[in-house]
Amino acid sequence: MTQQRDETLAKAAQNGDKRAVEKLLERYKNSVRGAARSYFLAGGDSEDLVQEGMIGLYSAITDYKEGGMSFKNFAYLCIHRRIRSAVRSASRKKHGPLNQSVPLLNSDGQGADVVSGEDPESILICDEERTEFLRLLEKKLSPAEFRALRAYMEGLSVAAIAESEKKSEKSVENAVQRAKRKTAALLAGREK
């Protein structure tokens, strides 16, 4: 019965019923939150992934066609695809030089970065803290977990990591998930 109602709401939403859109967004928001929890966004937080998931859900509402899969399955597919796309996009090195560059002078002729408020010294300190954190991670994670997490953070897919490590995708996926949990615990200060 719920399945029918979801599909009916999706059709109503496509015909301009804003209440139907709101009902579907409300109904699936916890599913979006659950989906976002299983991913890690380099340079972002879980709310960024929730927002991406909600965009995926909205796309599911507008693009759903009856006769194929259920709305619920279609929504889950759209949510996960949108979140994975955001994670892949954030992990790309393509824009790294632009994102990590330091201007020589700003418009006032000063050496500080006007946009971010960071000067070269702050950036250097941040890089040192990052290196120190990576060393700590290397101590806390198993070698397989550390290699898998580094490769994953560099934008490699689980399949690509599995191929390079000569392991199964499931084994690599498990290593990445364990590493993410341990990293979250370290960041939260639960593990010294």
mmCIF file of C-alpha atoms in Angstrom:
data_model
loop_
_atom_site.group_PDB
_atom_site.id
_atom_site.type_symbol
_atom_site.label_atom_id
_atom_site.label_comp_id
_atom_site.label_asym_id
_atom_site.label_seq_id
_atom_site.Cartn_x
_atom_site.Cartn_y
_atom_site.Cartn_z
ATOM 1 C CA MET A 1 0.000 0.000 0.000
ATOM 2 C CA THR A 2 2.830 2.421 0.843
ATOM 3 C CA GLN A 3 4.435 1.591 -2.498
ATOM 4 C CA GLN A 4 1.299 2.666 -4.344
ATOM 5 C CA ARG A 5 1.070 5.820 -2.324
ATOM 6 C CA ASP A 6 4.710 6.705 -3.074
ATOM 7 C CA GLU A 7 4.132 6.197 -6.770
ATOM 8 C CA THR A 8 0.890 8.179 -6.642
ATOM 9 C CA LEU A 9 2.643 10.988 -4.771
ATOM 10 C CA ALA A 10 5.475 11.000 -7.316
ATOM 11 C CA LYS A 11 2.982 11.337 -10.154
ATOM 12 C CA ALA A 12 1.149 14.139 -8.310
ATOM 13 C CA ALA A 13 4.479 15.888 -7.645
ATOM 14 C CA GLN A 14 5.347 15.729 -11.342
ATOM 15 C CA ASN A 15 1.999 17.382 -12.055
ATOM 16 C CA GLY A 16 2.886 20.323 -9.815
ATOM 17 C CA ASP A 17 1.562 19.210 -6.403
ATOM 18 C CA LYS A 18 4.011 20.776 -3.938
ATOM 19 C CA ARG A 19 2.482 18.922 -0.987
ATOM 20 C CA ALA A 20 3.257 15.616 -2.680
ATOM 21 C CA VAL A 21 6.881 16.698 -3.111
ATOM 22 C CA GLU A 22 7.086 17.678 0.560
ATOM 23 C CA LYS A 23 5.525 14.383 1.691
ATOM 24 C CA LEU A 24 8.011 12.322 -0.310
ATOM 25 C CA LEU A 25 10.974 14.422 0.870
ATOM 26 C CA GLU A 26 9.816 14.015 4.473
ATOM 27 C CA ARG A 27 9.119 10.292 4.060
ATOM 28 C CA TYR A 28 12.589 9.528 2.663
ATOM 29 C CA LYS A 29 14.761 11.993 4.616
ATOM 30 C CA ASN A 30 15.855 9.323 7.129
ATOM 31 C CA SER A 31 16.787 7.019 4.256
ATOM 32 C CA VAL A 32 18.929 9.823 2.836
ATOM 33 C CA ARG A 33 20.627 10.325 6.222
ATOM 34 C CA GLY A 34 21.280 6.589 6.459
ATOM 35 C CA ALA A 35 22.770 6.494 2.981
ATOM 36 C CA ALA A 36 25.007 9.502 3.701
ATOM 37 C CA ARG A 37 26.422 7.846 6.836
ATOM 38 C CA SER A 38 28.087 5.128 4.805
ATOM 39 C CA TYR A 39 30.231 7.549 2.801
ATOM 40 C CA PHE A 40 33.172 9.837 3.552
ATOM 41 C CA LEU A 41 33.523 13.212 1.858
ATOM 42 C CA ALA A 42 37.049 14.593 1.688
ATOM 43 C CA GLY A 43 36.899 18.242 2.690
ATOM 44 C CA GLY A 44 33.238 18.085 3.679
ATOM 45 C CA ASP A 45 30.953 16.811 6.380
ATOM 46 C CA SER A 46 27.995 14.477 6.641
ATOM 47 C CA GLU A 47 25.481 17.304 6.135
ATOM 48 C CA ASP A 48 27.009 17.994 2.722
ATOM 49 C CA LEU A 49 26.335 14.379 1.790
ATOM 50 C CA VAL A 50 22.801 14.555 3.191
ATOM 51 C CA GLN A 51 22.186 17.600 0.994
ATOM 52 C CA GLU A 52 23.502 15.720 -2.046
ATOM 53 C CA GLY A 53 21.245 12.790 -1.152
ATOM 54 C CA MET A 54 18.229 15.092 -0.907
ATOM 55 C CA ILE A 55 19.041 16.419 -4.385
ATOM 56 C CA GLY A 56 19.146 12.794 -5.569
ATOM 57 C CA LEU A 57 15.765 12.178 -3.932
ATOM 58 C CA TYR A 58 14.293 15.243 -5.614
ATOM 59 C CA SER A 59 15.613 13.966 -8.952
ATOM 60 C CA ALA A 60 13.919 10.641 -8.262
ATOM 61 C CA ILE A 61 10.626 12.446 -7.658
ATOM 62 C CA THR A 62 10.845 14.422 -10.897
ATOM 63 C CA ASP A 63 12.208 11.601 -13.071
ATOM 64 C CA TYR A 64 10.197 8.596 -11.836
ATOM 65 C CA LYS A 65 8.309 6.679 -14.524
ATOM 66 C CA GLU A 66 5.688 4.077 -13.671
ATOM 67 C CA GLY A 67 5.987 0.596 -15.077
ATOM 68 C CA GLY A 68 9.610 -0.041 -14.169
ATOM 69 C CA MET A 69 10.903 -0.453 -10.647
ATOM 70 C CA SER A 70 9.081 0.732 -7.539
ATOM 71 C CA PHE A 71 9.471 4.361 -6.530
ATOM 72 C CA LYS A 72 11.253 3.284 -3.343
ATOM 73 C CA ASN A 73 13.947 1.365 -5.261
ATOM 74 C CA PHE A 74 14.285 4.143 -7.828
ATOM 75 C CA ALA A 75 14.666 6.733 -5.039
ATOM 76 C CA TYR A 76 17.371 4.679 -3.289
ATOM 77 C CA LEU A 77 19.220 4.303 -6.571
ATOM 78 C CA CYS A 78 19.104 8.062 -7.280
ATOM 79 C CA ILE A 79 20.135 8.948 -3.711
ATOM 80 C CA HIS A 80 23.156 6.626 -3.710
ATOM 81 C CA ARG A 81 24.259 7.669 -7.201
ATOM 82 C CA ARG A 82 24.151 11.362 -6.274
ATOM 83 C CA ILE A 83 26.110 10.809 -3.046
ATOM 84 C CA ARG A 84 28.732 8.632 -4.762
ATOM 85 C CA SER A 85 29.075 11.225 -7.493
ATOM 86 C CA ALA A 86 29.709 13.949 -4.890
ATOM 87 C CA VAL A 87 32.307 11.788 -3.137
ATOM 88 C CA ARG A 88 34.097 11.026 -6.416
ATOM 89 C CA SER A 89 34.006 14.670 -7.441
ATOM 90 C CA ALA A 90 35.456 15.835 -4.120
ATOM 91 C CA SER A 91 38.198 13.213 -4.337
ATOM 92 C CA ARG A 92 39.456 14.255 -7.771
ATOM 93 C CA LYS A 93 42.927 15.718 -7.937
ATOM 94 C CA LYS A 94 42.028 17.696 -11.045
ATOM 95 C CA HIS A 95 41.512 20.976 -9.192
ATOM 96 C CA GLY A 96 44.065 20.341 -6.432
ATOM 97 C CA PRO A 97 46.625 22.904 -7.617
ATOM 98 C CA LEU A 98 43.970 25.621 -7.721
ATOM 99 C CA ASN A 99 42.418 24.646 -4.411
ATOM 100 C CA GLN A 100 45.747 24.473 -2.591
ATOM 101 C CA SER A 101 47.543 27.411 -4.181
ATOM 102 C CA VAL A 102 48.833 30.365 -2.202
ATOM 103 C CA PRO A 103 48.636 33.839 -3.758
ATOM 104 C CA LEU A 104 51.824 35.881 -3.660
ATOM 105 C CA LEU A 105 50.028 39.180 -3.106
ATOM 106 C CA ASN A 106 46.414 40.205 -2.666
ATOM 107 C CA SER A 107 44.819 43.357 -4.095
ATOM 108 C CA ASP A 108 46.202 45.442 -1.189
ATOM 109 C CA GLY A 109 49.731 44.244 -1.854
ATOM 110 C CA GLN A 110 49.720 42.121 1.319
ATOM 111 C CA GLY A 111 50.905 38.514 1.528
ATOM 112 C CA ALA A 112 47.736 37.112 3.111
ATOM 113 C CA ASP A 113 45.013 35.304 1.212
ATOM 114 C CA VAL A 114 41.972 37.619 1.300
ATOM 115 C CA VAL A 115 39.470 34.916 0.403
ATOM 116 C CA SER A 116 40.352 32.302 3.018
ATOM 117 C CA GLY A 117 42.150 34.529 5.522
ATOM 118 C CA GLU A 118 45.069 32.085 5.561
ATOM 119 C CA ASP A 119 48.634 33.172 5.157
ATOM 120 C CA PRO A 120 51.440 30.844 4.003
ATOM 121 C CA GLU A 121 52.461 30.152 7.619
ATOM 122 C CA SER A 122 48.951 28.927 8.505
ATOM 123 C CA ILE A 123 48.891 26.731 5.424
ATOM 124 C CA LEU A 124 52.279 25.251 6.338
ATOM 125 C CA ILE A 125 51.094 24.535 9.891
ATOM 126 C CA CYS A 126 47.943 22.908 8.509
ATOM 127 C CA ASP A 127 50.063 20.713 6.209
ATOM 128 C CA GLU A 128 52.249 19.690 9.157
ATOM 129 C CA GLU A 129 49.157 18.820 11.223
ATOM 130 C CA ARG A 130 47.823 16.775 8.321
ATOM 131 C CA THR A 131 51.125 14.898 8.023
ATOM 132 C CA GLU A 132 51.136 14.261 11.767
ATOM 133 C CA PHE A 133 47.558 12.994 11.637
ATOM 134 C CA LEU A 134 48.444 10.653 8.749
ATOM 135 C CA ARG A 135 51.339 9.270 10.825
ATOM 136 C CA LEU A 136 48.940 8.678 13.718
ATOM 137 C CA LEU A 137 46.498 6.967 11.367
ATOM 138 C CA GLU A 138 49.282 4.765 10.053
ATOM 139 C CA LYS A 139 49.961 3.623 13.636
ATOM 140 C CA LYS A 140 46.282 3.023 14.501
ATOM 141 C CA LEU A 141 45.218 1.307 11.273
ATOM 142 C CA SER A 142 46.411 -2.002 9.931
ATOM 143 C CA PRO A 143 48.685 -1.670 6.878
ATOM 144 C CA ALA A 144 45.861 -2.904 4.620
ATOM 145 C CA GLU A 145 43.368 -0.422 6.122
ATOM 146 C CA PHE A 146 45.829 2.465 5.787
ATOM 147 C CA ARG A 147 46.662 1.676 2.142
ATOM 148 C CA ALA A 148 42.981 1.228 1.278
ATOM 149 C CA LEU A 149 41.959 4.478 2.984
ATOM 150 C CA ARG A 150 44.762 6.511 1.343
ATOM 151 C CA ALA A 151 43.900 5.146 -2.096
ATOM 152 C CA TYR A 152 40.185 5.761 -1.474
ATOM 153 C CA MET A 153 40.865 9.344 -0.370
ATOM 154 C CA GLU A 154 42.905 9.867 -3.542
ATOM 155 C CA GLY A 155 39.793 9.057 -5.545
ATOM 156 C CA LEU A 156 40.390 5.451 -6.524
ATOM 157 C CA SER A 157 37.330 3.225 -6.651
ATOM 158 C CA VAL A 158 37.075 0.135 -4.477
ATOM 159 C CA ALA A 159 37.417 -1.957 -7.644
ATOM 160 C CA ALA A 160 40.642 -0.183 -8.641
ATOM 161 C CA ILE A 161 42.082 -0.568 -5.142
ATOM 162 C CA ALA A 162 41.131 -4.260 -5.095
ATOM 163 C CA GLU A 163 42.858 -4.774 -8.428
ATOM 164 C CA SER A 164 46.070 -3.022 -7.334
ATOM 165 C CA GLU A 165 46.109 -4.834 -3.968
ATOM 166 C CA LYS A 166 45.170 -8.151 -5.608
ATOM 167 C CA LYS A 167 42.302 -8.602 -3.137
ATOM 168 C CA SER A 168 38.556 -8.997 -3.449
ATOM 169 C CA GLU A 169 36.389 -5.872 -3.649
ATOM 170 C CA LYS A 170 34.548 -6.979 -0.503
ATOM 171 C CA SER A 171 37.826 -7.223 1.408
ATOM 172 C CA VAL A 172 38.848 -3.733 0.297
ATOM 173 C CA GLU A 173 35.389 -2.296 1.035
ATOM 174 C CA ASN A 174 35.563 -3.764 4.556
ATOM 175 C CA ALA A 175 39.061 -2.319 5.069
ATOM 176 C CA VAL A 176 37.883 1.136 3.962
ATOM 177 C CA GLN A 177 34.840 0.984 6.260
ATOM 178 C CA ARG A 178 36.947 -0.117 9.259
ATOM 179 C CA ALA A 179 39.466 2.637 8.517
ATOM 180 C CA LYS A 180 36.696 5.242 8.283
ATOM 181 C CA ARG A 181 35.282 4.158 11.658
ATOM 182 C CA LYS A 182 38.702 4.252 13.315
ATOM 183 C CA THR A 183 39.444 7.642 11.748
ATOM 184 C CA ALA A 184 36.137 9.048 12.974
ATOM 185 C CA ALA A 185 36.935 7.752 16.465
ATOM 186 C CA LEU A 186 40.353 9.437 16.352
ATOM 187 C CA LEU A 187 38.846 12.704 15.192
ATOM 188 C CA ALA A 188 36.229 12.560 17.927
ATOM 189 C CA GLY A 189 38.988 12.019 20.495
ATOM 190 C CA ARG A 190 37.595 8.678 21.628
ATOM 191 C CA GLU A 191 40.862 6.860 20.977
ATOM 192 C CA LYS A 192 44.228 8.196 22.049
#
